[in-house]
CSV table of C-alpha atoms in Angstrom, one decimal:
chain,number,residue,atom,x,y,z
A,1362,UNK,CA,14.9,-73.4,35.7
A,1363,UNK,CA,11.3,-73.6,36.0
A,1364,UNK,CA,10.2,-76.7,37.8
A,1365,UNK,CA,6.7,-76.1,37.2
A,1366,UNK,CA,7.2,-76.3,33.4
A,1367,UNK,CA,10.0,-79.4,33.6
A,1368,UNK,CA,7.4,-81.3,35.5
A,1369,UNK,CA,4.7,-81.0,33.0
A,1370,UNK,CA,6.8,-81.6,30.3
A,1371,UNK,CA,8.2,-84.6,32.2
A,1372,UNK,CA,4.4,-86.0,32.1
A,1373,UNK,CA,3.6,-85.1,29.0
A,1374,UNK,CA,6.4,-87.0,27.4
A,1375,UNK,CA,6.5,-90.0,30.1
A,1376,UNK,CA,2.0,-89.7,29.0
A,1377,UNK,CA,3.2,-89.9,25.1
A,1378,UNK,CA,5.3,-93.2,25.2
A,1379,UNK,CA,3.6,-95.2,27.8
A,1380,UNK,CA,3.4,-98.5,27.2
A,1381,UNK,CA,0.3,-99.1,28.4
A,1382,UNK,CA,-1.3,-96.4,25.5
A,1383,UNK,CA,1.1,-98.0,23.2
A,1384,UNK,CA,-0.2,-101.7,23.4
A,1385,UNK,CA,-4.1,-100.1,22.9
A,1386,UNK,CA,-3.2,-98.7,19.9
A,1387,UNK,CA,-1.3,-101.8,18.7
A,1388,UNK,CA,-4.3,-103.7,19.3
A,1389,UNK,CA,-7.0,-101.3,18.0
A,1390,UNK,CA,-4.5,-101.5,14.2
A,1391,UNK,CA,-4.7,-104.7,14.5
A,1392,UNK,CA,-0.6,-105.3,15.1
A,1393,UNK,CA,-1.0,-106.7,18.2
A,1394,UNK,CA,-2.9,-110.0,18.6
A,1395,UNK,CA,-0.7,-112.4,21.0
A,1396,UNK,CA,2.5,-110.8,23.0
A,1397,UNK,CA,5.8,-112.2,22.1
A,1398,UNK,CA,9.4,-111.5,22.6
A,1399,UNK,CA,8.9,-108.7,20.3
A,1400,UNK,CA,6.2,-106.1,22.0
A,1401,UNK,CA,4.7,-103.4,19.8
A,1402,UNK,CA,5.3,-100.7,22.3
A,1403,UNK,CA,9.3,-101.2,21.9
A,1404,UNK,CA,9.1,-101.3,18.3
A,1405,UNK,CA,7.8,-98.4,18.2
A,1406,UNK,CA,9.6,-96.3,20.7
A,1407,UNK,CA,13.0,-98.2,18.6
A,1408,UNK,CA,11.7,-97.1,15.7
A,1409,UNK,CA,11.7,-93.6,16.7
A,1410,UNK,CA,15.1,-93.8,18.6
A,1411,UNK,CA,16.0,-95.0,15.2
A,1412,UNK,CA,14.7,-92.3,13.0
A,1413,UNK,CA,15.8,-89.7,15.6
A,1414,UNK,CA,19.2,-90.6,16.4
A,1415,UNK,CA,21.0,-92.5,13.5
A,1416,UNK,CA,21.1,-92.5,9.9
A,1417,UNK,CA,18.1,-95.3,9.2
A,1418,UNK,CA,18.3,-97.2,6.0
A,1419,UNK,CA,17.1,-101.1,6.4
A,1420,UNK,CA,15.5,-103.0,9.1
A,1421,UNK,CA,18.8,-104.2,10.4
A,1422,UNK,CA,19.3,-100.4,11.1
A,1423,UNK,CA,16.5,-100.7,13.8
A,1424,UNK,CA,16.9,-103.8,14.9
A,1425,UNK,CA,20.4,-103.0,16.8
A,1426,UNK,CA,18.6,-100.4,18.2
A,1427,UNK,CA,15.6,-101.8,19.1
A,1428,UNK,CA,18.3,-104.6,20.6
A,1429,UNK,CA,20.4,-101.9,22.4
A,1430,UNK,CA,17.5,-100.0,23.8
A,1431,UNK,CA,15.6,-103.3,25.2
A,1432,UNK,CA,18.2,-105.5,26.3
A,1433,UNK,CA,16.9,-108.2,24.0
A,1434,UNK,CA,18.7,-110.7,21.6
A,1435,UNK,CA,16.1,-110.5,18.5
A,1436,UNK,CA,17.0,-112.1,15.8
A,1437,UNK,CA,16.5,-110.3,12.3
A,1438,UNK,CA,14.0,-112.9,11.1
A,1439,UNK,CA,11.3,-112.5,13.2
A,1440,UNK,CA,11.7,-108.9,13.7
A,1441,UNK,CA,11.2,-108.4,9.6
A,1442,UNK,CA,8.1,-110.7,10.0
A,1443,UNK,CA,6.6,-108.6,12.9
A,1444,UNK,CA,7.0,-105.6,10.7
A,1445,UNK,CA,5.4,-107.2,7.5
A,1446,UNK,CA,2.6,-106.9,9.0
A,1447,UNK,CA,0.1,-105.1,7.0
A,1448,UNK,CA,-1.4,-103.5,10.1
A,1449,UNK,CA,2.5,-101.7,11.1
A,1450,UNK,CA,2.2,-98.6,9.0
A,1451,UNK,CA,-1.4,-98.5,10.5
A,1452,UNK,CA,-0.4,-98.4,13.9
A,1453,UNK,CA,2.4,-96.1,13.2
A,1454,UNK,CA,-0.1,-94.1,11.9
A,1455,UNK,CA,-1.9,-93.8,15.3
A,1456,UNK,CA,0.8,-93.6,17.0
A,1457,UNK,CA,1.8,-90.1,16.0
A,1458,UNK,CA,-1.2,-89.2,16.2
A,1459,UNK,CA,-0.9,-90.0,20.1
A,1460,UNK,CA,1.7,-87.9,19.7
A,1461,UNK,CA,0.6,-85.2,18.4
A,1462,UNK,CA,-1.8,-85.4,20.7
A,1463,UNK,CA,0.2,-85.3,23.9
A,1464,UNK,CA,3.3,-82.9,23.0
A,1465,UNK,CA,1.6,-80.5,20.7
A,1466,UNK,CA,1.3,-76.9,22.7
A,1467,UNK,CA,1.4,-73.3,22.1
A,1468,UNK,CA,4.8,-72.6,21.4
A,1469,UNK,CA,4.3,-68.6,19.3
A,1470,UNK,CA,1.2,-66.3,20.4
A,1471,UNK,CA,0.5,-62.8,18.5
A,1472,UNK,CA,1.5,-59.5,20.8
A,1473,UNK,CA,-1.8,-57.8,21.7
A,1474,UNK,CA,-0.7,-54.8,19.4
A,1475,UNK,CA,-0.4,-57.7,16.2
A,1476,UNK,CA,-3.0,-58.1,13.5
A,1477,UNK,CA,-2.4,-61.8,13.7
A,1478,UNK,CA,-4.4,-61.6,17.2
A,1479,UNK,CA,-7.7,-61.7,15.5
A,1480,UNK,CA,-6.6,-65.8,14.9
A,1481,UNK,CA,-7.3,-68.8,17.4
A,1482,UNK,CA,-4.5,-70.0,15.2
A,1483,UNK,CA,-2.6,-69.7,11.5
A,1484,UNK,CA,-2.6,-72.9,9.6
A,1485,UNK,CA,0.2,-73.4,6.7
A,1486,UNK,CA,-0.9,-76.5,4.1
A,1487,UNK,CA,1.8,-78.5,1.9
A,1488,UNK,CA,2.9,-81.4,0.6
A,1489,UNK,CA,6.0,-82.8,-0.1
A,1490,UNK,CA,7.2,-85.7,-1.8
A,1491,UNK,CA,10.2,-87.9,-2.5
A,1492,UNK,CA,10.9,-91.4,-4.2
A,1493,UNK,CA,11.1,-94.6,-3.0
A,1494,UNK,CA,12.0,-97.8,-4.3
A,1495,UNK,CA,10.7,-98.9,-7.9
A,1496,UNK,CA,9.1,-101.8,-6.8
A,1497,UNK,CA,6.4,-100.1,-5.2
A,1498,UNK,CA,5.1,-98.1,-8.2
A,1499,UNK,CA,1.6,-100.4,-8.0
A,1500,UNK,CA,1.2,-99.1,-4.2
A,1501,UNK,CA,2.2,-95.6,-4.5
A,1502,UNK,CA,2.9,-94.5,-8.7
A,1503,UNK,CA,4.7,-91.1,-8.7
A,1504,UNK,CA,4.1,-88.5,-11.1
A,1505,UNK,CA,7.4,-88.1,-12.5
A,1506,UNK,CA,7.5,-91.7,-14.2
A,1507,UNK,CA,9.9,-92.8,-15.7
A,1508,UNK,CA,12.1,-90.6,-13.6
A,1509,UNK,CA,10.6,-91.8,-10.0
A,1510,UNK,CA,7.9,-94.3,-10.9
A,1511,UNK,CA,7.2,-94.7,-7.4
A,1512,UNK,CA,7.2,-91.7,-5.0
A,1513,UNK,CA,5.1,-90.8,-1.5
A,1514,UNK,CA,3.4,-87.5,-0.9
A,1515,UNK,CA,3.7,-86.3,2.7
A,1516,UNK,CA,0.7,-83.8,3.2
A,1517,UNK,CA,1.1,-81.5,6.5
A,1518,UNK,CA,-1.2,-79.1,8.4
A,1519,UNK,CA,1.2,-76.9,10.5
A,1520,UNK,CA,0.1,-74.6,13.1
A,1521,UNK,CA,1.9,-71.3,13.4
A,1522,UNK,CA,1.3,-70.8,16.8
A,1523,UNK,CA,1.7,-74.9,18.2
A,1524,UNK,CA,5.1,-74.7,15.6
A,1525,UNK,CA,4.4,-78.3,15.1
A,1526,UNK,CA,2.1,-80.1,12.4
A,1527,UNK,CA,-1.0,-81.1,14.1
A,1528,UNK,CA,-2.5,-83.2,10.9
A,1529,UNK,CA,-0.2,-85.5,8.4
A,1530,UNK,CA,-0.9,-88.3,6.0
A,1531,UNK,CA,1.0,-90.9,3.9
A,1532,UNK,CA,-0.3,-90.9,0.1
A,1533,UNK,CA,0.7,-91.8,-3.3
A,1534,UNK,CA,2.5,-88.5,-5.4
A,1535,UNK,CA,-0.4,-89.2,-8.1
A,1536,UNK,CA,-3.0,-88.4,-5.4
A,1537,UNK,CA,-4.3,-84.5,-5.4
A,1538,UNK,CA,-3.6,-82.1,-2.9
A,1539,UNK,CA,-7.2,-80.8,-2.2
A,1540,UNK,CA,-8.2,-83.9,-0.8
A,1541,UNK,CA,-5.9,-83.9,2.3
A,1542,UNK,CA,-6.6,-79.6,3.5
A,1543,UNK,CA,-8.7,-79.2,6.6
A,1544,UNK,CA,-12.4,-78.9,6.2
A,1545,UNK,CA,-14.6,-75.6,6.6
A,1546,UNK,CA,-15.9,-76.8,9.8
A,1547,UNK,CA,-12.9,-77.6,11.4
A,1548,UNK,CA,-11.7,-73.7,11.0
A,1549,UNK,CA,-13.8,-71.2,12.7
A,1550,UNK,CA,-11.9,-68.4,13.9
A,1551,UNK,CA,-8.3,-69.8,12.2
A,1552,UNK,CA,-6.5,-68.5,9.5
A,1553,UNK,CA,-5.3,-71.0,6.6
A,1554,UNK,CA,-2.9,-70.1,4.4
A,1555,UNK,CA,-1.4,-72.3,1.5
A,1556,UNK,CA,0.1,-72.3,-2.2
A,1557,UNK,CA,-1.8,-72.4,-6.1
A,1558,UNK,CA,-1.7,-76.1,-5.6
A,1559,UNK,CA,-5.0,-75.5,-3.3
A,1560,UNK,CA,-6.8,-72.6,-5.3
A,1561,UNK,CA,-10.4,-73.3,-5.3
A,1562,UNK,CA,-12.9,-70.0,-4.2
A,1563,UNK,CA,-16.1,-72.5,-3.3
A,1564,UNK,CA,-13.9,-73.8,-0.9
A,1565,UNK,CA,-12.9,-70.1,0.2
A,1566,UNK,CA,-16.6,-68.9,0.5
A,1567,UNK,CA,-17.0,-72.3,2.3
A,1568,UNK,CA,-14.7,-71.2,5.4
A,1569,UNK,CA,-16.1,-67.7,5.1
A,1570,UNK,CA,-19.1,-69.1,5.9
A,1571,UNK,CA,-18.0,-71.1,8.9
A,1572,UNK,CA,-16.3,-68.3,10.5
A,1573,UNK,CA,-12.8,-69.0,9.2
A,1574,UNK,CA,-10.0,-67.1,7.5
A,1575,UNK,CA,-8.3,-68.0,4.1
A,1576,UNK,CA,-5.1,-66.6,2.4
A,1577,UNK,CA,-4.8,-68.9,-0.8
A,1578,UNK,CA,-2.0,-67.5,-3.9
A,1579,UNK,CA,-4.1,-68.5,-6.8
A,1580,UNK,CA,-3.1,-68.5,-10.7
A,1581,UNK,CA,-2.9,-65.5,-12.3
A,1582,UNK,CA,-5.4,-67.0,-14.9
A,1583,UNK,CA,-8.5,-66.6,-12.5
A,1584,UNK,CA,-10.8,-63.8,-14.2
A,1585,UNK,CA,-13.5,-62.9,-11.8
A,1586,UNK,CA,-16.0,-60.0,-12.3
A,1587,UNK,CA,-14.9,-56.8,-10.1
A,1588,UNK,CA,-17.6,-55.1,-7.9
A,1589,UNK,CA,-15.0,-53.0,-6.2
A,1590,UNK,CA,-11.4,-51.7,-6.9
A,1591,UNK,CA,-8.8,-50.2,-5.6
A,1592,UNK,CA,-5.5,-49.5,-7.4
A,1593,UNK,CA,-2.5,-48.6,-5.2
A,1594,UNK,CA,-5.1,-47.7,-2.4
A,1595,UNK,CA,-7.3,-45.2,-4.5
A,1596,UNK,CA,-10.9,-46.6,-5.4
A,1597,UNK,CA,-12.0,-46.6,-8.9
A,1598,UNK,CA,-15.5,-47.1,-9.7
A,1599,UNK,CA,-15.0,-47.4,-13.6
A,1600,UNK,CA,-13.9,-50.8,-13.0
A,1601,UNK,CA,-17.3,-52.3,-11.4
A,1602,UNK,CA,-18.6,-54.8,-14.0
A,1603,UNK,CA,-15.2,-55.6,-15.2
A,1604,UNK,CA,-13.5,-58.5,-16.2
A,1605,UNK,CA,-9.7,-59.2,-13.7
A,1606,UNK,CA,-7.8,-59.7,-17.1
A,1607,UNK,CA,-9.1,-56.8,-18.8
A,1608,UNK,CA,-7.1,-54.6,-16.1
A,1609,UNK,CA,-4.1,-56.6,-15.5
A,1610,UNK,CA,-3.4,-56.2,-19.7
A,1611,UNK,CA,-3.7,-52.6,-19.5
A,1612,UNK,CA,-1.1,-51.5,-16.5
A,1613,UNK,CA,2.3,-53.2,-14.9
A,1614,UNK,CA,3.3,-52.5,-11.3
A,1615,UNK,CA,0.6,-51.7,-10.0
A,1616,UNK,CA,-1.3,-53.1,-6.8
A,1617,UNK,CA,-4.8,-54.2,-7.5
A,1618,UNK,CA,-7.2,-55.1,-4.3
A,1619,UNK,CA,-10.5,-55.9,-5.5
A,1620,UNK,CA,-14.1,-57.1,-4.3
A,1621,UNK,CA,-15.4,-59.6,-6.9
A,1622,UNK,CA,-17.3,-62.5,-7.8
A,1623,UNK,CA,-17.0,-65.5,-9.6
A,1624,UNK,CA,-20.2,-66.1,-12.4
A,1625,UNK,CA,-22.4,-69.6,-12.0
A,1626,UNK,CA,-20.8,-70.8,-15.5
A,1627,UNK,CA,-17.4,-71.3,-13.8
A,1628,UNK,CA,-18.2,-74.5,-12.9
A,1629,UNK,CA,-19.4,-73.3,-9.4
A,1630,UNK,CA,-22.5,-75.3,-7.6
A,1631,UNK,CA,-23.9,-72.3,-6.2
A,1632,UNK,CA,-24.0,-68.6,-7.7
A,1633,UNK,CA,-21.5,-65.4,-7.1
A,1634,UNK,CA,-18.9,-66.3,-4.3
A,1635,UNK,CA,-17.9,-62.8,-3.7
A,1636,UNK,CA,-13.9,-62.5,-2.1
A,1637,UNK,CA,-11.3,-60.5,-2.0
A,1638,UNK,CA,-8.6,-60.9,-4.8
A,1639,UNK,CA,-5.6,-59.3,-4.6
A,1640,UNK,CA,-2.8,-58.5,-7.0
A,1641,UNK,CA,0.8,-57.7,-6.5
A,1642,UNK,CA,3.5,-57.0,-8.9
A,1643,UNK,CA,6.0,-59.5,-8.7
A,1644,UNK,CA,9.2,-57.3,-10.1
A,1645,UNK,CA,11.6,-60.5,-10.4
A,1646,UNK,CA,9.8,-62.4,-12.5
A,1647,UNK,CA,7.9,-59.3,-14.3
A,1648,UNK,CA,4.3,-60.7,-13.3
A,1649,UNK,CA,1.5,-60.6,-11.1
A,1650,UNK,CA,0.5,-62.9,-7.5
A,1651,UNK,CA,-2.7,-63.0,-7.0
A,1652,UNK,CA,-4.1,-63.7,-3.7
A,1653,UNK,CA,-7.8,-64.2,-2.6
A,1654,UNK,CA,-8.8,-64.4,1.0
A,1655,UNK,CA,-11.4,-62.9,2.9
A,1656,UNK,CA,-9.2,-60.7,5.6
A,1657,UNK,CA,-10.4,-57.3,6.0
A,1658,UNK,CA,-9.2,-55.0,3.7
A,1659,UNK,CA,-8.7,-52.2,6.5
A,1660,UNK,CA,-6.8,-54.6,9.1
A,1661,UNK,CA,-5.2,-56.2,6.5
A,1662,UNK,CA,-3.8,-54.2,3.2
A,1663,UNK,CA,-1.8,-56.1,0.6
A,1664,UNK,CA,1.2,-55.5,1.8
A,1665,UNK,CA,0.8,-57.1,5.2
A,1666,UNK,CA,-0.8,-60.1,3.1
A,1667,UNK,CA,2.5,-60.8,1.4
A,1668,UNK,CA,4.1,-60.4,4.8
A,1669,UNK,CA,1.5,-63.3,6.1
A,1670,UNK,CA,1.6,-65.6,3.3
A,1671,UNK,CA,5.6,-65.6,3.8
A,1672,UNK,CA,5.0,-67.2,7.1
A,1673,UNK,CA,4.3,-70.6,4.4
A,1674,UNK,CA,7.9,-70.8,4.4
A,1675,UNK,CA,7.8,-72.2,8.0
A,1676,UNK,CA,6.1,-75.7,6.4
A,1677,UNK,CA,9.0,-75.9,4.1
A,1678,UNK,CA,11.4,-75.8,6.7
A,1679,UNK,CA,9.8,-78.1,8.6
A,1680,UNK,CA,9.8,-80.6,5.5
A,1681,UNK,CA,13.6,-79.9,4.9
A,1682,UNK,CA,14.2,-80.7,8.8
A,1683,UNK,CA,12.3,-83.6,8.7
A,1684,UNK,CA,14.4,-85.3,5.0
A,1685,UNK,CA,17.9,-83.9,6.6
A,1686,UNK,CA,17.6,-84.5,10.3
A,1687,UNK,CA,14.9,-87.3,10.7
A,1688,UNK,CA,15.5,-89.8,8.2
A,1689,UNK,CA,12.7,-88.6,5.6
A,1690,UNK,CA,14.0,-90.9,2.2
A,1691,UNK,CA,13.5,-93.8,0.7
A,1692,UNK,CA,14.1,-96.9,2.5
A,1693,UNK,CA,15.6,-100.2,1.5
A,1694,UNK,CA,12.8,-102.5,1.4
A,1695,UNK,CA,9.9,-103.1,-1.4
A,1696,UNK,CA,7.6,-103.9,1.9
A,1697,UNK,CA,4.9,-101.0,1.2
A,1698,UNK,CA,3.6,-101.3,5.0
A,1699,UNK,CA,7.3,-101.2,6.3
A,1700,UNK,CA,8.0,-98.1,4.1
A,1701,UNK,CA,4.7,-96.6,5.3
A,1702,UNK,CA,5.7,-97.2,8.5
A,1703,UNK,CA,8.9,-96.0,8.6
A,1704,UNK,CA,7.8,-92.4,7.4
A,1705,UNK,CA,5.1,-92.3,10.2
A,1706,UNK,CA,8.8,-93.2,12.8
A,1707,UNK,CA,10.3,-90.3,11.1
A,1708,UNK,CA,7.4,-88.1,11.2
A,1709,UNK,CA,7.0,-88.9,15.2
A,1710,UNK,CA,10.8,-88.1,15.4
A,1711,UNK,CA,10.5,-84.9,14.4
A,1712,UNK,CA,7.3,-84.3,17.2
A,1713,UNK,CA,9.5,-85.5,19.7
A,1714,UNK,CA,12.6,-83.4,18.8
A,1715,UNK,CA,10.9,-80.2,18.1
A,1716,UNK,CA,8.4,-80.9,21.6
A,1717,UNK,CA,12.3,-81.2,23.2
A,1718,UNK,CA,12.5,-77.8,22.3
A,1719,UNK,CA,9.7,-75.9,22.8
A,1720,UNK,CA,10.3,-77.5,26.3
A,1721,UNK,CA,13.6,-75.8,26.8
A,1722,UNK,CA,12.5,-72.3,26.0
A,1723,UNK,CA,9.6,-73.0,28.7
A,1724,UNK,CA,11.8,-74.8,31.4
A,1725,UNK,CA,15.1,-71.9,31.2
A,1726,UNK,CA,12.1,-68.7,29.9
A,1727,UNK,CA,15.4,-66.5,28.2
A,1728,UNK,CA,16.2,-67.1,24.9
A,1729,UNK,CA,14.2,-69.1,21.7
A,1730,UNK,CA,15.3,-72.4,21.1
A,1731,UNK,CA,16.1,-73.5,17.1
A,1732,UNK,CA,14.3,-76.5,16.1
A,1733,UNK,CA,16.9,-77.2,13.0
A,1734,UNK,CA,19.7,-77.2,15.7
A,1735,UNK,CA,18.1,-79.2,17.9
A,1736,UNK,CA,17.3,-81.7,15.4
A,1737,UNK,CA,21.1,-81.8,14.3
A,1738,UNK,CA,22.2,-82.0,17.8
A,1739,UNK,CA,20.4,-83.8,20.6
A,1740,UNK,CA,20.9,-87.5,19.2
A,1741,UNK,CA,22.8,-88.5,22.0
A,1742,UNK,CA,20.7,-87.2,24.6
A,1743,UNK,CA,17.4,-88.3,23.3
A,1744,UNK,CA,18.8,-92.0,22.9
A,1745,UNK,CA,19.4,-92.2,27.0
A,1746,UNK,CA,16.2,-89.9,27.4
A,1747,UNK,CA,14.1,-92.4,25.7
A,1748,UNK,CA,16.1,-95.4,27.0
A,1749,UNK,CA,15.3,-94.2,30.1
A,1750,UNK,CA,11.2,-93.8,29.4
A,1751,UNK,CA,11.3,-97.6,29.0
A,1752,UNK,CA,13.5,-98.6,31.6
A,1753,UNK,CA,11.7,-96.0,34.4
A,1754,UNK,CA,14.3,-95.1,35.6
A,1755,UNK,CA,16.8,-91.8,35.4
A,1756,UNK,CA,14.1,-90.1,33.5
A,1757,UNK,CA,14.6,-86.7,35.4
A,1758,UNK,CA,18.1,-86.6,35.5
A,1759,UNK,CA,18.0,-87.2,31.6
A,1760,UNK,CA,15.2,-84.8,31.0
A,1761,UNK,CA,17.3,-82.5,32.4
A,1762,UNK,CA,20.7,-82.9,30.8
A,1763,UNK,CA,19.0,-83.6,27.0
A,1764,UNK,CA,17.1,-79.7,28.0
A,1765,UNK,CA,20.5,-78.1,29.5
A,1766,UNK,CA,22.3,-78.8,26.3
A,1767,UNK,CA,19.9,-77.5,24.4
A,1768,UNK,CA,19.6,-74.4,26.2
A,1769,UNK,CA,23.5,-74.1,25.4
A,1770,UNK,CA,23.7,-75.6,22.2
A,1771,UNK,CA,20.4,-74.7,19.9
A,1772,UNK,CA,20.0,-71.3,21.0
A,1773,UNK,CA,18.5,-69.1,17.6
A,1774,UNK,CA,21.5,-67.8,16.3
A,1775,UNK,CA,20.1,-64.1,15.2
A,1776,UNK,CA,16.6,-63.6,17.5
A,1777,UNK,CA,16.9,-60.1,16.9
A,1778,UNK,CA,17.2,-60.3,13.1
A,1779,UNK,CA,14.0,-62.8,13.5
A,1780,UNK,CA,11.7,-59.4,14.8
A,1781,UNK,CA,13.0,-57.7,12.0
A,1782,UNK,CA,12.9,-60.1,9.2
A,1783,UNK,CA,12.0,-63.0,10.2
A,1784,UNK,CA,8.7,-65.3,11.5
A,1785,UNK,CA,8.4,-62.8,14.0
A,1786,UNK,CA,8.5,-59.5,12.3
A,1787,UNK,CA,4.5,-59.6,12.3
A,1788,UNK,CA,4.3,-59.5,16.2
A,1789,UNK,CA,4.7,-63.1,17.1
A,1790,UNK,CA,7.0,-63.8,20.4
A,1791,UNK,CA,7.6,-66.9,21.2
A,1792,UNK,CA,6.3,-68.5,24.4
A,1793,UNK,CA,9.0,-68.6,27.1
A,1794,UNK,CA,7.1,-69.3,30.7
């Protein structure tokens, strides 16, 4: 066991729920004004307790926690009121992103052989969204009326290398994706890499310009002029001056990686962005992908671009960890700042469990810890690890036993398969010391 690493990892999360951070944040929202019975810094460590350990489903749900973990005798009433509050989803909001401030670290890095080492970091961009109750249609409408006529949009920026989102928001499904990636400026030296829902080449020069990196699937639809070509590898200069679609009717199966440009009359503010687009045939459904980006056609051929933008799938997982293991669904109330609040709970439930462990493969430095089996199993441990934060007392001892049964618990099932197949077939190794 390292003892270097278990003590950082003891301040860190001992830094992340301290009451004393907790109660500025409560009173920067706005949720805190006069202390009661009920103090905002136990809400919201109950609230996470909640969402990490126990099926969640009403407000009764987390008030025998909140009861359990406290000692106190709160009655339902004034707990509900306390949470009515327009300002609780607003501190919930800040308070995972304390979180993510204080338990976010490197948890992958790229071997030194790896093309990915050219990256400060690799940023996956998603949403996902899910209903919630029909009352709330005014606050947040969904797009799939009258199926879901009220529905939230979770919208995550994940880091490959932190494994852990590092920017999240709370929005109505009708509201458009664009609006919620990371700005040019906040990605020099990073690569970003997300889905058609964010196709947009001004905003791909943009980061080009600001030293960045973008890997972006667009629609097959896009029909930019070609300056250069290369078809399966071999350059052909008959296709400068060209039209995308004009080649893509012609031949099937074939790989097309080509230097073009987008003309001013496609509704662009400046003239002739000039990217890289590339095609690839897509066998199963008998069609092309087309990619642009602005990675280096030498260090970075199509194939090892469809290698890279399969590392997206690591956003869906953590979506699918955080509705199956953290309490991610709709919630029985027509409050719209208790069912905003709620999500941000569940959303700093999954920090906590997945900064649990990253912490285990630092503390014991031999094997890489799963972050779907830690989620399913460490309930019971993180309930008297987090009791313990608030009662300061213990917290080593249960530090200790919540990371030695990880370490024999959550351990990846097939690491070898991962190098081959998996996240880390690229050169990534996880960070065990």
């Amino acid at each position: 066991m390292d003892e270097r690493n278990l003590a950082r990892a003891q301040r860190e999360l001992t830094a992340a729920l301290e009451p004393e951070a907790l109660m500025r944040l409560a009173r920067s929202s706005g949720f805190c004004e006069r202390l009661r019975t009920v103090f905002p810094h136990e809400v919201a460590v109950a609230l996470i307790a909640s969402m990490a350990t126990q099926k969640t489903e009403t407000i009764a749900d987390v008030l025998r926690v909140f009861n359990t973990l406290t000692g106190h005798d709160s009655a339902y009433k004034p707990f509900h009121k306390k949470l009515s509050k327009p300002s609780f989803a607003e501190y919930m909001r800040l308070v995972v992103g304390h979180l993510l401030n204080k338990l976010v670290s490197r948890a992958l890095g790229p071997q030194e052989h790896s093309a990915l080492s050219l990256f400060d970091d690799i940023l996956l961009q998603d949403g996902s969204s899910f209903a919630i109750s029909n009352a709330l249609q005014d606050v947040f409408p969904g797009r799939r009326r009258p199926l879901n006529p009220a529905a939230v949009e979770l919208h995550a920026t994940m880091s490959v290398w932190s494994d852990q989102p590092v920017s999240l928001a709370v929005a109505a499904d009708t509201e458009g994706e664009r609006s919620y990636r990371p700005q040019p400026s906040e990605l020099p030296g990073c690569l970003l890499i997300a889905d058609r829902g964010y196709q947009d080449v001004n905003y791909c020069r943009e980061v080009d310009e600001n030293g960045g990196y973008v890997l972006i699937r667009h629609q097959i639809r896009i029909n930019p002029t070609i300056v250069h070509s290369y078809v399966d590898g071999k350059a052909i200069d008959s296709h400068r001056g060209r039209r995308l679609h004009a080649l893509l009717a012609r031949r099937r199966k074939t790989t097309y990686d080509l230097d073009a440009y987008w003309e001013r009359g496609e509704r662009l503010h400046r003239p002739g962005p000039r990217l890289r687009v590339v095609c690839l045939w897509n066998e199963a459904r008998s069609d092309y992908i087309a990619f642009v980006t602005n990675l280096d056609r030498e260090r970075f051929p199509p194939d090892v671009l469809m290698k890279i933008y399969r590392l997206r799938w690591q956003v869906e997982l953590l979506f699918k960890e955080w509705k199956s293991y953290c309490n991610m669904h709709a919630f029985n109330t027509s409050k719209a700042s208790i069912v905003e609040g709620f999500i941000w709970a569940s959303l700093a439930a999954c920090i906590l469990k997945r900064f649990m462990a990253h912490t285990t493969q630092r503390v014991f430095g031999h094997s890489e810890i799963s972050t779907r089996k830690t989620a399913m199993t460490i309930s019971h441990h993180l309930f008297v690890l987090i009791k313990a934060t608030l009662d300061a007392s213990a917290l080593r001892e249960a530090f200790i036993d919540a990371l030695k049964h990880l370490d024999s618990q959550a351990r990846r099932a097939h690491p070898e398969r991962d190098r081959r197949l998996g996240r880390l077939h690229l050169g990534i190794e996880p960070i065990l010391t």
